[in-house]
CSV table of C-alpha atoms in Angstrom, one decimal:
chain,number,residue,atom,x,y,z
A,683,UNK,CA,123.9,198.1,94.4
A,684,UNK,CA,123.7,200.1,97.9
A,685,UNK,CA,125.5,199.7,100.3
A,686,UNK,CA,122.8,198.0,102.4
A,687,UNK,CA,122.8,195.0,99.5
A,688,UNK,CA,126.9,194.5,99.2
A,689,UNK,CA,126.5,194.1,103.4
A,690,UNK,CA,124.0,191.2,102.6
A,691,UNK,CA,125.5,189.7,100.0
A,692,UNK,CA,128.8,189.9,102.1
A,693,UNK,CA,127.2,188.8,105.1
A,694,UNK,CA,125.6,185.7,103.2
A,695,UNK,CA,129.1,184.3,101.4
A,696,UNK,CA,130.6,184.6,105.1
A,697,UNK,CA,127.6,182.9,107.1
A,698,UNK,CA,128.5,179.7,105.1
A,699,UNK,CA,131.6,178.9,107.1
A,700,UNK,CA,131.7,178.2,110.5
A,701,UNK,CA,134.2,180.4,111.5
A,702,UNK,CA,132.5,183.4,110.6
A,703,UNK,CA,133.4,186.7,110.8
A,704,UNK,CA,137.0,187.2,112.1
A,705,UNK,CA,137.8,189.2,115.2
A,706,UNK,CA,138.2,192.8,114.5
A,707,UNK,CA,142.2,193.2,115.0
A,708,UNK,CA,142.4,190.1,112.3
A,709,UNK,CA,140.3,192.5,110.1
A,710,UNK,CA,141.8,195.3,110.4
A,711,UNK,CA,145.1,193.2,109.7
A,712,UNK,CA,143.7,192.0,106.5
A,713,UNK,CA,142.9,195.3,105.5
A,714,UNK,CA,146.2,196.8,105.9
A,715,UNK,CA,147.4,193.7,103.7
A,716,UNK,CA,144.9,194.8,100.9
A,717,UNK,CA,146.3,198.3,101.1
A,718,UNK,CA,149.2,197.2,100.9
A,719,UNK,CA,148.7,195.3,97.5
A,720,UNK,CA,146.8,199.0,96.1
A,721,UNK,CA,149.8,200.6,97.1
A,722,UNK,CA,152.2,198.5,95.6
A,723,UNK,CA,150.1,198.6,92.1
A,724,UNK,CA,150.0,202.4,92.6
A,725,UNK,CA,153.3,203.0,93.2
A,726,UNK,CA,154.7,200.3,90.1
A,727,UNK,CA,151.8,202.8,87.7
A,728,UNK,CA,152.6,206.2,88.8
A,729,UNK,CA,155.8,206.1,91.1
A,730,UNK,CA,159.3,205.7,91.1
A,731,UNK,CA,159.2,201.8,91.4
A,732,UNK,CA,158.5,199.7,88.4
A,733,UNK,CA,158.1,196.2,87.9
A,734,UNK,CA,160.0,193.7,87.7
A,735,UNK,CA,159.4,192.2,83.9
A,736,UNK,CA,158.6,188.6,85.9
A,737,UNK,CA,155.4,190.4,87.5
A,738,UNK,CA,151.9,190.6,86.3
A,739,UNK,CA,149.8,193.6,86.7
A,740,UNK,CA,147.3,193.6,89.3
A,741,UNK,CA,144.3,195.4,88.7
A,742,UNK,CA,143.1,198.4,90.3
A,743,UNK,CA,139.4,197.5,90.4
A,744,UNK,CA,140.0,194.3,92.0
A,745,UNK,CA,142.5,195.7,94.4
A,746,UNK,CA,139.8,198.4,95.3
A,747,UNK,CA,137.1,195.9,95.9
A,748,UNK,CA,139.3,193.9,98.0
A,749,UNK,CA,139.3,196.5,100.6
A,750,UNK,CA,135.9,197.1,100.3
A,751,UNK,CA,135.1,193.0,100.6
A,752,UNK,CA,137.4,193.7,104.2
A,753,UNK,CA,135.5,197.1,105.0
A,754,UNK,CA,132.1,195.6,104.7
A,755,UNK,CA,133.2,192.9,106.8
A,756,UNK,CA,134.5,194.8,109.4
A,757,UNK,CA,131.3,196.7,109.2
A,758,UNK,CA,128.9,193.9,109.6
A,759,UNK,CA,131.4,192.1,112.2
A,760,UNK,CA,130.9,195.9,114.3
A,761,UNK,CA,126.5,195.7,113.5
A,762,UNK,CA,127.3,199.0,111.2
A,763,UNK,CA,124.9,200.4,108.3
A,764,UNK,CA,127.2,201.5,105.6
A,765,UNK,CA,124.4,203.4,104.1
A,766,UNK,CA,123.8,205.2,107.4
A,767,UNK,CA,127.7,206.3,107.9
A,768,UNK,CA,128.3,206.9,104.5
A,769,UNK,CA,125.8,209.3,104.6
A,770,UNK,CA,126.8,210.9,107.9
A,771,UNK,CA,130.4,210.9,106.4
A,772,UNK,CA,129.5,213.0,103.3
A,773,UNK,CA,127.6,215.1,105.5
A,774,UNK,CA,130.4,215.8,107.3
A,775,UNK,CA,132.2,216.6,104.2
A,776,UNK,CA,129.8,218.7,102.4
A,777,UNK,CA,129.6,220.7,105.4
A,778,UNK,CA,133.5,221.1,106.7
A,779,UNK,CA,134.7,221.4,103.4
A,780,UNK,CA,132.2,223.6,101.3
A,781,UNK,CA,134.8,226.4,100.7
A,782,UNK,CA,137.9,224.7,100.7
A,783,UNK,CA,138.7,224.1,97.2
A,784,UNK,CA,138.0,226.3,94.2
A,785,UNK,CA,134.6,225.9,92.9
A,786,UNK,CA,134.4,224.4,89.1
């Protein structure tokens, strides 16, 4: 799946209800809640705060595609090609960071 089809497939659950896509700061607060819950998980599986025995384990692939479901729409909400900036991004990347790490 590219980018381009998870922006369509997004784009075609949202268009079904009337309200649409929400405003951008409403996005953006969303997202920070998602974060928020892959943080959490992260810290109960590799940091110094474990669960409580009363709390289930959330999964990391869910949590993950959460913030991508709230990227995507935040994307589409803006008129953004994912493909397009992901692209540019790793551009960006392969060229600032070429010799910054040790080579395998």
């Amino acid at each position: 799946m590219t980018f381009r089809d998870a922006q369509d497939r997004v784009d075609r659950w949202i268009s079904r209800f009337e309200e649409g896509y929400w405003p951008p700061l409403a996005i953006l607060a969303r997202l920070m809640e998602e974060v928020g819950e892959l943080s959490r998980e992260i810290n109960h599986r590799f940091g110094s705060k474990p669960k409580r025995d009363d709390e289930p384990e959330a999964e990391l692939e869910l949590e993950i595609a959460d913030i991508l479901f709230v990227l995507i729409s935040l994307a589409n909400q803006q008129g953004i090609d994912l493909d397009r900036a992901f692209a540019r991004a790793m551009e960006k990347y392969e060229e600032r960071d070429a010799d910054r790490w040790t080579p395998k």
